[in-house]
Coordinates of C-alpha atoms and ligand atoms in Angstrom, one line a residue:
Chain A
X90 CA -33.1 -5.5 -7.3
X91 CA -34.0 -8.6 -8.6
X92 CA -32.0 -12.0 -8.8
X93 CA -30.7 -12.1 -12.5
X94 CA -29.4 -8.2 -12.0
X95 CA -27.0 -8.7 -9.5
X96 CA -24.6 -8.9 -12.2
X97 CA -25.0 -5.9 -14.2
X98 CA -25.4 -3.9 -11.3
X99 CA -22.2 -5.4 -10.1
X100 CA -20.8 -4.6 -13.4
X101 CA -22.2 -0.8 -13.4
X102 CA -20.4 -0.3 -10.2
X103 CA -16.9 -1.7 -11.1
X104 CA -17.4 -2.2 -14.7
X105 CA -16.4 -5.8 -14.1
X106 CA -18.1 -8.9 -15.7
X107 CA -18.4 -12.0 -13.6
X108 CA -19.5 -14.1 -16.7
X109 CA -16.3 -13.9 -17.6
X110 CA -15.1 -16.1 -14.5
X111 CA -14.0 -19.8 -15.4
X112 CA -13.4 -20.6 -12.6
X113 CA -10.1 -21.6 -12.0
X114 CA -9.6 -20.6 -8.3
X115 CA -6.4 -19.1 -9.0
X116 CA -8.0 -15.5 -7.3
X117 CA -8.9 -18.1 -4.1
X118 CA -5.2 -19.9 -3.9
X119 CA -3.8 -16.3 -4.0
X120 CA -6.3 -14.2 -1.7
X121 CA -4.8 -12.9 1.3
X122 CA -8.0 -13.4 3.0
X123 CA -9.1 -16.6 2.3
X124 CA -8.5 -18.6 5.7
X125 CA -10.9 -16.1 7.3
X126 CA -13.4 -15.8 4.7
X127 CA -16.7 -17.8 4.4
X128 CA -16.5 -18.3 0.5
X129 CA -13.6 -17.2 -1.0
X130 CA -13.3 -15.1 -3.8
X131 CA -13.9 -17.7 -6.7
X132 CA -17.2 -18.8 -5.2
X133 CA -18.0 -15.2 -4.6
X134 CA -17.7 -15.2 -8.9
X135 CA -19.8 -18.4 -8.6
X136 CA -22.2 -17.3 -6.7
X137 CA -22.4 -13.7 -8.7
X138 CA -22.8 -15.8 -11.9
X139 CA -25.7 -17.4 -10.7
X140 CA -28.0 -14.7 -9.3
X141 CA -27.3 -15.7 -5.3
X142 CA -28.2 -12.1 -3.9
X143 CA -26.5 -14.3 -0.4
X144 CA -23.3 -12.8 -2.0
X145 CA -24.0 -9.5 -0.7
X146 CA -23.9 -10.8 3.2
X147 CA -20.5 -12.7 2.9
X148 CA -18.3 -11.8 5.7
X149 CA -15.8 -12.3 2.7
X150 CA -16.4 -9.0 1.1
X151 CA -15.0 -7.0 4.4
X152 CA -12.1 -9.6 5.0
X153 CA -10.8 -8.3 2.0
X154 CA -7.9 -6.1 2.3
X155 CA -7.7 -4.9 -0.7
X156 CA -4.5 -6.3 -1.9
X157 CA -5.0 -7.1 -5.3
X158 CA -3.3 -10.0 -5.6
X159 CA -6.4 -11.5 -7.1
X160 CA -6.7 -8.7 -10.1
X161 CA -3.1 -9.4 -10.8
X162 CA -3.5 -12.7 -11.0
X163 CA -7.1 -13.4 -12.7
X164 CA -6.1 -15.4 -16.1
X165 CA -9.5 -13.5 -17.4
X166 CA -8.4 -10.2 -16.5
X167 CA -11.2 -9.2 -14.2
X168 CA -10.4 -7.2 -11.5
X169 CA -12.0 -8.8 -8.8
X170 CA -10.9 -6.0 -6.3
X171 CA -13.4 -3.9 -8.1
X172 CA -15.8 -6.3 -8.0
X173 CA -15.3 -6.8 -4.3
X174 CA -15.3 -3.4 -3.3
X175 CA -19.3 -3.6 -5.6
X176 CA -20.7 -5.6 -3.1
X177 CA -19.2 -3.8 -0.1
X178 CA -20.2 -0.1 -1.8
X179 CA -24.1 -1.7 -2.6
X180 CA -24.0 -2.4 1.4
X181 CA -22.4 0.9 2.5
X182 CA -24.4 2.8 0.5
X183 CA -27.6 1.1 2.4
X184 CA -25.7 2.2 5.8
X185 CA -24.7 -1.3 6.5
X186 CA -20.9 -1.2 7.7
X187 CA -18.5 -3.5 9.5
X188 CA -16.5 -0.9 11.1
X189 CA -17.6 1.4 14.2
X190 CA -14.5 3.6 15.7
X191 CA -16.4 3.3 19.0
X192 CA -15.6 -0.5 18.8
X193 CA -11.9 0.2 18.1
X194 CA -9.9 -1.0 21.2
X195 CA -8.6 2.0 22.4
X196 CA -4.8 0.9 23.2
X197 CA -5.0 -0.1 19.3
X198 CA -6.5 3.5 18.3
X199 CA -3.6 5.4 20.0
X200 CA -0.8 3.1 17.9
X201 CA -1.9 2.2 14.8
X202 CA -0.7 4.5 12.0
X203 CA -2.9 7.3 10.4
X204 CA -3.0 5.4 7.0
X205 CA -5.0 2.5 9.1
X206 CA -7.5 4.6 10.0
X207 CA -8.4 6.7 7.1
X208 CA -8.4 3.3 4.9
X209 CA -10.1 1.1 7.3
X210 CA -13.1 4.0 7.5
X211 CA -13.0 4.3 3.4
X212 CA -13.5 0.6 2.9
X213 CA -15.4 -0.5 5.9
X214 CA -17.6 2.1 7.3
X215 CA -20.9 3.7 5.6
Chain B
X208 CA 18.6 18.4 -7.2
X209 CA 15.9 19.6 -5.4
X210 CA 12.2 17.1 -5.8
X211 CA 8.7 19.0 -4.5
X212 CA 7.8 16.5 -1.6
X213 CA 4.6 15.1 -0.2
X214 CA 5.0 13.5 3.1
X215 CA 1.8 12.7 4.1
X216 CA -0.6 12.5 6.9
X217 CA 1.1 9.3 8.9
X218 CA 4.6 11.0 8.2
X219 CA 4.3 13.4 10.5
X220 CA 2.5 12.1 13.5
X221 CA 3.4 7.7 14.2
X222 CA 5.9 7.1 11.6
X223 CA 8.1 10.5 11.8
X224 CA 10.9 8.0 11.5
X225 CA 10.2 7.4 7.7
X226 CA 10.0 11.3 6.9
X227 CA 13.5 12.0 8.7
X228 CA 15.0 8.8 7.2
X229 CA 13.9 9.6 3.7
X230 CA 14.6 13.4 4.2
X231 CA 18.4 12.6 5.5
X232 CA 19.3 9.7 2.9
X233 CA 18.3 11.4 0.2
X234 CA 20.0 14.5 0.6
X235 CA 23.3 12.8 1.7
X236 CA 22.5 11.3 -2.0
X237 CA 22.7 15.1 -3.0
X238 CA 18.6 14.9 -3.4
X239 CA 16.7 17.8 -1.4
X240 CA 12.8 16.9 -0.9
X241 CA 10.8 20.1 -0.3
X242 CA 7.4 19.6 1.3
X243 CA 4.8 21.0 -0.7
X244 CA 3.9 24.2 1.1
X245 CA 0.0 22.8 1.8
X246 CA -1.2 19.7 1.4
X247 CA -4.3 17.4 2.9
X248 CA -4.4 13.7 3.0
X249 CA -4.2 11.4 0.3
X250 CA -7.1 9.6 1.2
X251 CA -5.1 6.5 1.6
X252 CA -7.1 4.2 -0.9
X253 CA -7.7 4.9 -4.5
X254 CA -11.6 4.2 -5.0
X255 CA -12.4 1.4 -6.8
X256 CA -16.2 2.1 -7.8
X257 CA -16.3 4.0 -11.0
X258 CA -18.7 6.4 -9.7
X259 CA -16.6 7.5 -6.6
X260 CA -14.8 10.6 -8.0
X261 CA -14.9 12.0 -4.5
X262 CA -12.3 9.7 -3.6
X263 CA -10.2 10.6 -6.2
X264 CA -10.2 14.5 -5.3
X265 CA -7.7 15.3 -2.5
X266 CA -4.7 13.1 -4.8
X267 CA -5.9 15.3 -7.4
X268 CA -5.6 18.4 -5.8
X269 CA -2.1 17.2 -4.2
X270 CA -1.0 16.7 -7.6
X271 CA -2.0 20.0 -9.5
X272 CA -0.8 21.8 -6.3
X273 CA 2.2 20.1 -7.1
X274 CA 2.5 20.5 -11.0
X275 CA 3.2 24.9 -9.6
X276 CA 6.2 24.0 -7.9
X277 CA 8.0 23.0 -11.4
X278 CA 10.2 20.4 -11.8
X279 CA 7.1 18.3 -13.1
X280 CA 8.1 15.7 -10.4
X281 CA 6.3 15.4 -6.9
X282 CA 8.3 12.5 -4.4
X283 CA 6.2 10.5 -2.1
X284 CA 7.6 7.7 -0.1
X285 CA 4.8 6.1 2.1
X286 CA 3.5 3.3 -0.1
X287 CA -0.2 4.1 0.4
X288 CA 0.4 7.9 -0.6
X289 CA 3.2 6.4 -3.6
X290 CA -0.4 4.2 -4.8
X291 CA -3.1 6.5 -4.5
X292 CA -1.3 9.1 -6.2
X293 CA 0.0 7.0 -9.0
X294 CA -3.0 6.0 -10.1
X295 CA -5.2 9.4 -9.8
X296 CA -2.4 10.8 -12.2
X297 CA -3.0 7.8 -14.3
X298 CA -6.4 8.1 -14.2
X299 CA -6.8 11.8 -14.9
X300 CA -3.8 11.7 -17.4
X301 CA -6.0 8.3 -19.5
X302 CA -9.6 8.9 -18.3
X303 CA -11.3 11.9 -20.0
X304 CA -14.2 11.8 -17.7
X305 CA -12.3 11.4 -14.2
X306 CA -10.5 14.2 -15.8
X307 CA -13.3 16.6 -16.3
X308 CA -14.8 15.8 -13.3
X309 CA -11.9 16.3 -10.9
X310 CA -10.8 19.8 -13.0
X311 CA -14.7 21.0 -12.9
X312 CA -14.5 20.5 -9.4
X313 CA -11.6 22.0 -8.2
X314 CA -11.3 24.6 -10.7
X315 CA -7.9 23.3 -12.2
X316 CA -6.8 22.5 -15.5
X317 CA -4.4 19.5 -14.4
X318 CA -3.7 16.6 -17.3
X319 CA -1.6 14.2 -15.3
X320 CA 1.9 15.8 -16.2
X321 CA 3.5 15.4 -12.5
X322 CA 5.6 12.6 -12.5
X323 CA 5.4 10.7 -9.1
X324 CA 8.5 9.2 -8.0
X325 CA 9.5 6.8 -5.1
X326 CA 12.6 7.8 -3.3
X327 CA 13.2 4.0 -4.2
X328 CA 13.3 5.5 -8.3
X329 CA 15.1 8.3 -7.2
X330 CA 17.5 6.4 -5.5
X331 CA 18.1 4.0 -9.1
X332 CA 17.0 6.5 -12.0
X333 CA 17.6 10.0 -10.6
X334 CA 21.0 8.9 -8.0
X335 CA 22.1 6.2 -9.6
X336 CA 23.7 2.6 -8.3
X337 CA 27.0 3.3 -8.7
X338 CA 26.9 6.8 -6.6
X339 CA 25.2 5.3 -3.8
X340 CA 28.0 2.8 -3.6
X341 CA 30.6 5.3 -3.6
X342 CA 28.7 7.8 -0.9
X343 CA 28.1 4.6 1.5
X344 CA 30.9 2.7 3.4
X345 CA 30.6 -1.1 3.2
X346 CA 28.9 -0.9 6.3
X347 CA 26.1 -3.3 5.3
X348 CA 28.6 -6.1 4.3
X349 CA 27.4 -9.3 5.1
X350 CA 24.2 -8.1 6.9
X351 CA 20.9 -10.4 6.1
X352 CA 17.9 -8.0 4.3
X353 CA 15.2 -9.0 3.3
X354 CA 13.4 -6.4 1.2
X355 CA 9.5 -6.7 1.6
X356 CA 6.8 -4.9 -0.9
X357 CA 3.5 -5.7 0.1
X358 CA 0.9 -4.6 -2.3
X359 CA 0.5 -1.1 -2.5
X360 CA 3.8 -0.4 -4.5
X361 CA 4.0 -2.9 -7.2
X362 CA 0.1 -3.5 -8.4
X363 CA -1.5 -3.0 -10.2
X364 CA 1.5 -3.1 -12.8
X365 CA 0.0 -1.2 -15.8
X366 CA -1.0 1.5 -13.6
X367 CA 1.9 1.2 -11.0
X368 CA 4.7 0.9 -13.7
X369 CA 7.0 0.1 -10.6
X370 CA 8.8 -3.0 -10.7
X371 CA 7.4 -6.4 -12.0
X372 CA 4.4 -7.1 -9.6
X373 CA 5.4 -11.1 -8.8
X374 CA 8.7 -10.1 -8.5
X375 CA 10.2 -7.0 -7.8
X376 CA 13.5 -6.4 -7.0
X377 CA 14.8 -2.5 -7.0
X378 CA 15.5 -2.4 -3.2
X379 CA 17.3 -6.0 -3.7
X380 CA 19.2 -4.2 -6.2
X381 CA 20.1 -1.4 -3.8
X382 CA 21.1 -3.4 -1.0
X383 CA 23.1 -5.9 -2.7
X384 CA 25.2 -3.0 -4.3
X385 CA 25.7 -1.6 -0.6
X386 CA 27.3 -5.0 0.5
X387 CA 24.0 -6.3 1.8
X388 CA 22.8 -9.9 1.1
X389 CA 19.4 -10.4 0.5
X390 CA 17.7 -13.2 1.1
X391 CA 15.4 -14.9 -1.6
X392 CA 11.4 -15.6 0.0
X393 CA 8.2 -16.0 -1.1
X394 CA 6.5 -13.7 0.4
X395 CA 8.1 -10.7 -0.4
X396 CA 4.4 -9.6 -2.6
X397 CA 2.0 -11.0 -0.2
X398 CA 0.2 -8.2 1.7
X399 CA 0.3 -7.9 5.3
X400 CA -3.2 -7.2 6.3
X401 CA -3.2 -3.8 5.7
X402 CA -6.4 -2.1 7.1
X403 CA -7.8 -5.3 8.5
X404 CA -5.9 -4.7 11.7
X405 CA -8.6 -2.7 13.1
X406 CA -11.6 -5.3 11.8
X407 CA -9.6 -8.9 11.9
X408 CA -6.7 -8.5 13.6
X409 CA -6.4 -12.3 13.8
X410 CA -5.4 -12.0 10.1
X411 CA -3.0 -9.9 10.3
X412 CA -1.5 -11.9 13.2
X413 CA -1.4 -15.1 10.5
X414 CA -0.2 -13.0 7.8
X415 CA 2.4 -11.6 10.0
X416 CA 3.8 -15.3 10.8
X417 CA 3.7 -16.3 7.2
X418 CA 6.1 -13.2 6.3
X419 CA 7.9 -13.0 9.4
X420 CA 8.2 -16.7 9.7
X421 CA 9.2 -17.2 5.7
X422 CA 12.3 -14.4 6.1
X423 CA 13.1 -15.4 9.3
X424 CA 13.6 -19.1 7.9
X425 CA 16.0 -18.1 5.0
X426 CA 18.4 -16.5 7.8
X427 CA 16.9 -12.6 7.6
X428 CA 18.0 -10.5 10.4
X429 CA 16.4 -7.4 9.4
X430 CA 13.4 -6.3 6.8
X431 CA 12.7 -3.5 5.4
X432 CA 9.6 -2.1 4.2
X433 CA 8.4 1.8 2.4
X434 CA 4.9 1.3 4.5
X435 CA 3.7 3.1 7.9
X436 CA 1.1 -0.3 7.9
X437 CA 3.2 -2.9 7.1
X438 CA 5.8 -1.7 9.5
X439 CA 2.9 -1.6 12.3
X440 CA 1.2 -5.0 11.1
X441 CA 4.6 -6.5 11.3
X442 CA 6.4 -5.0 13.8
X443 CA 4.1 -3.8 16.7
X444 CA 1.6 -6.9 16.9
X445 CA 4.7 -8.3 18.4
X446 CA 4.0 -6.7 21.6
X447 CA 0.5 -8.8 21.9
X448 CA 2.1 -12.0 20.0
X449 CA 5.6 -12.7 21.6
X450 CA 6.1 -15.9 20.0
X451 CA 5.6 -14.1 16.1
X452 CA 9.2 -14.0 15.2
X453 CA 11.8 -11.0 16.1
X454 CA 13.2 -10.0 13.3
X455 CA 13.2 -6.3 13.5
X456 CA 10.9 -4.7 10.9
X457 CA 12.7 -1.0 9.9
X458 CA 12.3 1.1 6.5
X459 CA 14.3 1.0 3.8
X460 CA 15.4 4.7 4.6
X461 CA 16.3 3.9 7.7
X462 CA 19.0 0.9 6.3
X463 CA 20.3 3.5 3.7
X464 CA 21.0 6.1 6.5
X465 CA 22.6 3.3 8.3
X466 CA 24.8 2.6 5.4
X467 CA 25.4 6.1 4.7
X468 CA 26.4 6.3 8.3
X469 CA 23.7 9.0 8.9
X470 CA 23.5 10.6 12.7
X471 CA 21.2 8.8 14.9
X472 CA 18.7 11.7 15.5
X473 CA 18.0 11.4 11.7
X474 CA 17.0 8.0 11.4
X475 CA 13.9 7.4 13.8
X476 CA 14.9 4.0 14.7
X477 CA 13.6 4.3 18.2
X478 CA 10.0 4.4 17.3
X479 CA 10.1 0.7 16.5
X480 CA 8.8 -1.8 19.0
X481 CA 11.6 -5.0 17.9
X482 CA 15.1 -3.2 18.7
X483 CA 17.2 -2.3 15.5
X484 CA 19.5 -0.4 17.0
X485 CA 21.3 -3.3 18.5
X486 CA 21.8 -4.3 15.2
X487 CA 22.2 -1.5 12.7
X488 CA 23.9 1.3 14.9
X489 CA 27.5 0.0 15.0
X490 CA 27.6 -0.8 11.8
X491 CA 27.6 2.7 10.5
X492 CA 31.4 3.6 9.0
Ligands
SF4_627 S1 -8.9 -16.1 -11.1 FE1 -10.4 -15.1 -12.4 S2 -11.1 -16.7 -13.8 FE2 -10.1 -17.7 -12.1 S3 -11.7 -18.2 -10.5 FE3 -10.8 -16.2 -10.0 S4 -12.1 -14.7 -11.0 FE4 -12.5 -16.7 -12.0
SF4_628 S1 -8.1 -8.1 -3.1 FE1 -9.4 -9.1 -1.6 S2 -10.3 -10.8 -2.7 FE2 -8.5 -10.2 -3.8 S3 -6.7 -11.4 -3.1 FE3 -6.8 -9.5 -1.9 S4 -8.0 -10.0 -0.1 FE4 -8.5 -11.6 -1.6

C-alpha cells in the first residue's frame, strides 16, 4: 500500500471519503473516546487526508466504542464510525488485535454481560 | 396481542432480570411476547465494513425465522439486539446486494418485511399512554427518573427511526404519565463505554462519573436503562469504584413492573449490585 492510497482504500472498506473532512472538530468535541485517545478523531481525518500510513497504529482506533456520536454529528455527513472501524479491519485482517480473552481479568470475565464479550471480540480481536 | 420475541443471548444467562421484567410488564399491559422457538445470537454489532456480510447473517436468519411466525412483528428489548437487528432489516429491505447475499446464503427469500419493535414502541404505539396510566397505580408519584439511552437505540436515526437521536424522549414520556418526574441532563445520549470495559476500563470508569455524576446532580434517585452493558458499565463498576455515585441503575421494565405493582419474583431487581429494592419495592400499590 502506498502513501497517497490510504484513502481510497479507506474509502473501499467503509465507502467513506475523508476529503470530505473540514475539519471542524465537532466529531473530536463529541467522541466518547477522546480523553484516552492519542489523536482524536478529527486528526485521524487529518492525518487520513494527508497520506500519514501512522494512522493505522493510533491507539485511537481501538478506544473507539463505537458509539456513533461522531456519524451523527459530522456536518459533512461522513460516517466516521465506518471509517474507524477501516483502520481497525486493515489491522485485524493482518492478525494485529488489541484484545486477548486470556488477558481478560478473570473476576471481570465471570460478570460482565454476554453482549460485552461477543462485541468486544467483533471489534477488537483478529 | 401476542408479539414473536427475541430475547437474546445476555437475556438468559447475567441479565435474566430484563427478560422477566419485560416478559411480566408487558403482559400485565395485555402484550404476550413468545420466544421464537430457535434462535442464535445477534452478533451484538452490526458490521460496519461493507464487505463483512458475515456479520450481517445470524440477524438475518433471526429475522426470516421470525417473518414464519406471522404477525410481521418480531420484539426485542436488549438495546444491542433492538440495533443490530434494525439495521440488518434495513439493510436487506434498501440494499439489493446485502440482500442477495444474505438470501443466497441461507437459502431464504427474506425482503426486510419484519417489523422490529422495542417493548418501549409497544408500550406507546401498540399499548398506548393512556392504558398504561389506567393499569398502573400512582405508585411512581413524585419519584426522581432519569431515563438514560446510550447509543445503541437512537442512532443512527435514518436507520434507527427510534426517537430523535440528540434528544429522545419516549421513556420520559412514559414515566411522566405514570406520576414519575424526570429529570432533564445532558448526558442522557452519551454512551457509556460499551465494549471498552474489557480493553479500557479506565474509560468506562470516567464515562460512568460523567452520567452518573450529571443525573445524580439534577436530584435522580433512580436510572433506567433497555441495555445489559450500560446497566453493568454503570452499575457494577461500582463495586471497584465506591466513590462513583449510588444512584441505583435498573431497567426501564423493571420501573414499569414496579408501577404496575408486579410480584417481586418477576422483576429481577436483585441481580443489581446498587440496591433498588430499598427504593422501588414499597412503592408498588
Ligand atoms: S465532524 Fe466531520 S467535518 Fe468535522 S472534523 Fe469531524 S469528520 Fe471532519
Ligand atoms: S464512534 Fe468512536 S470515534 Fe466516533 S464518537 Fe464514538 S468513540 Fe469517538
Amino acid at each position: 500500500m502506498v502513501q497517497q492510497d490510504i484513502a481510497s482504500y479507506i474509502y473501499q472498506i467503509s465507502g467513506q471519503n475523508p476529503f470530505l473532512c473540514m475539519q471542524c472538530g465537532t466529531c473530536t468535541a463529541s467522541c466518547t473516546g477522546r480523553e484516552a485517545m492519542d489523536f482524536p478523531p478529527r486528526t485521524v481525518m487529518r492525518m487520513l487526508q494527508m497520506g500519514n500510513l501512522a494512522v493505522l497504529d493510533l491507539k485511537s482506533i481501538w478506544v473507539c466504542s463505537t458509539c456513533l456520536i461522531c456519524t451523527a454529528r459530522c456536518p459533512r455527513g461522513i460516517d466516521i464510525a465506518r471509517l474507524m472501524e477501516a483502520l481497525r479491519v486493515i489491522n485485524l485482517r493482518r492478525g494485529r488485535e488489541v484484545l486477548v480473552a486470556e488477558k481478560i481479568p478473570p473476576e471481570l470475565l465471570l460478570k460482565v454481560p454476554q453482549m460485552a464479550l461477543t462485541s468486544g471480540f467483533r471489534k477488537l480481536s483478529a | 396481542m401476542k408479539i414473536p420475541y427475541f430475547p437474546g443471548c445476555t437475556l438468559h444467562s447475567r441479565a435474566k432480570g430484563l427478560d422477566s421484567s419485560t416478559r411480566a410488564s408487558l403482559a400485565a399491559l395485555g402484550v404476550e411476547l413468545n420466544e421464537l422457538p430457535q434462535w442464535t445470537c445477534c452478533g451484538t454489532v452490526f458490521p460496519l465494513a461493507l464487505d463483512n456480510y458475515m456479520g450481517m447473517v445470524a440477524a438475518a436468519r433471526i429475522l426470516a425465522n421470525s417473518s414464519r411466525e406471522g404477525g410481521g412483528k418480531l420484539a426485542t428489548v436488549c438495546s444491542f439486539c433492538y440495533h443490530v437487528l434494525k439495521r440488518v432489516n434495513h439493510a436487506i429491505k434498501h440494499n439489493e446486494e446485502v440482500r442477495q447475499k444474505l438470501n443466497t446464503y441461507l437459502e431464504e427469500n427474506y425482503t426486510g418485511e419484519v417489523q422490529v419493535l422495542h417493548p418501549l414502541e409497544i408500550c406507546r404505539q401498540e399499548v398506548g399512554l393512556e392504558v398504561i396510566k389506567e393499569k398502573a397505580a400512582n405508585s411512581l408519584k413524585g419519584l426522581k427518573v432519569a431515563c438514560y439511552y446510550g447509543c445503541m437505540l437512537v442512532r443512527p436515526a435514518a436507520e434507527m427511526q427510534f426517537d430523535d437521536p440528540e434528544n429522545p424522549s419516549i421513556m420520559e414520556e412514559i414515566f411522566s404519565a405514570l406520576g414519575a418526574e424526570v429529570v432533564d441532563y445532558p448526558h442522557k445520549t452519551a454512551c457509556c463505554g460499551s465494549y471498552q470495559i474489557l480493553h479500557d476500563s479506565g474509560l468506562v470508569k470516567q464515562k460512568a462519573q460523567e452520567i452518573l455524576g450529571s443525573a445524580a446532580s439534577k436530584g435522580a434517585e433512580v436510572m433506567v436503562t433497555s441495555c445489559p452493558l450500560c446497566q453493568f458499565n454503570l452499575d457494577a463498576l461500582r463495586e471497584s469504584y465506591p466513590e462513583l455515585p449510588r444512584i441505583p441503575v435498573v431497567y426501564f421494565t423493571q420501573l414499569l413492573g414496579i408501577a404496575l405493582s408486579l410480584p417481586e419474583e418477576s422483576l429481577g431487581l436483585q441481580e443489581h449490585y446498587v440496591d433498588a429494592r430499598p427504593l422501588l419495592l414499597g412503592r408498588r400499590g
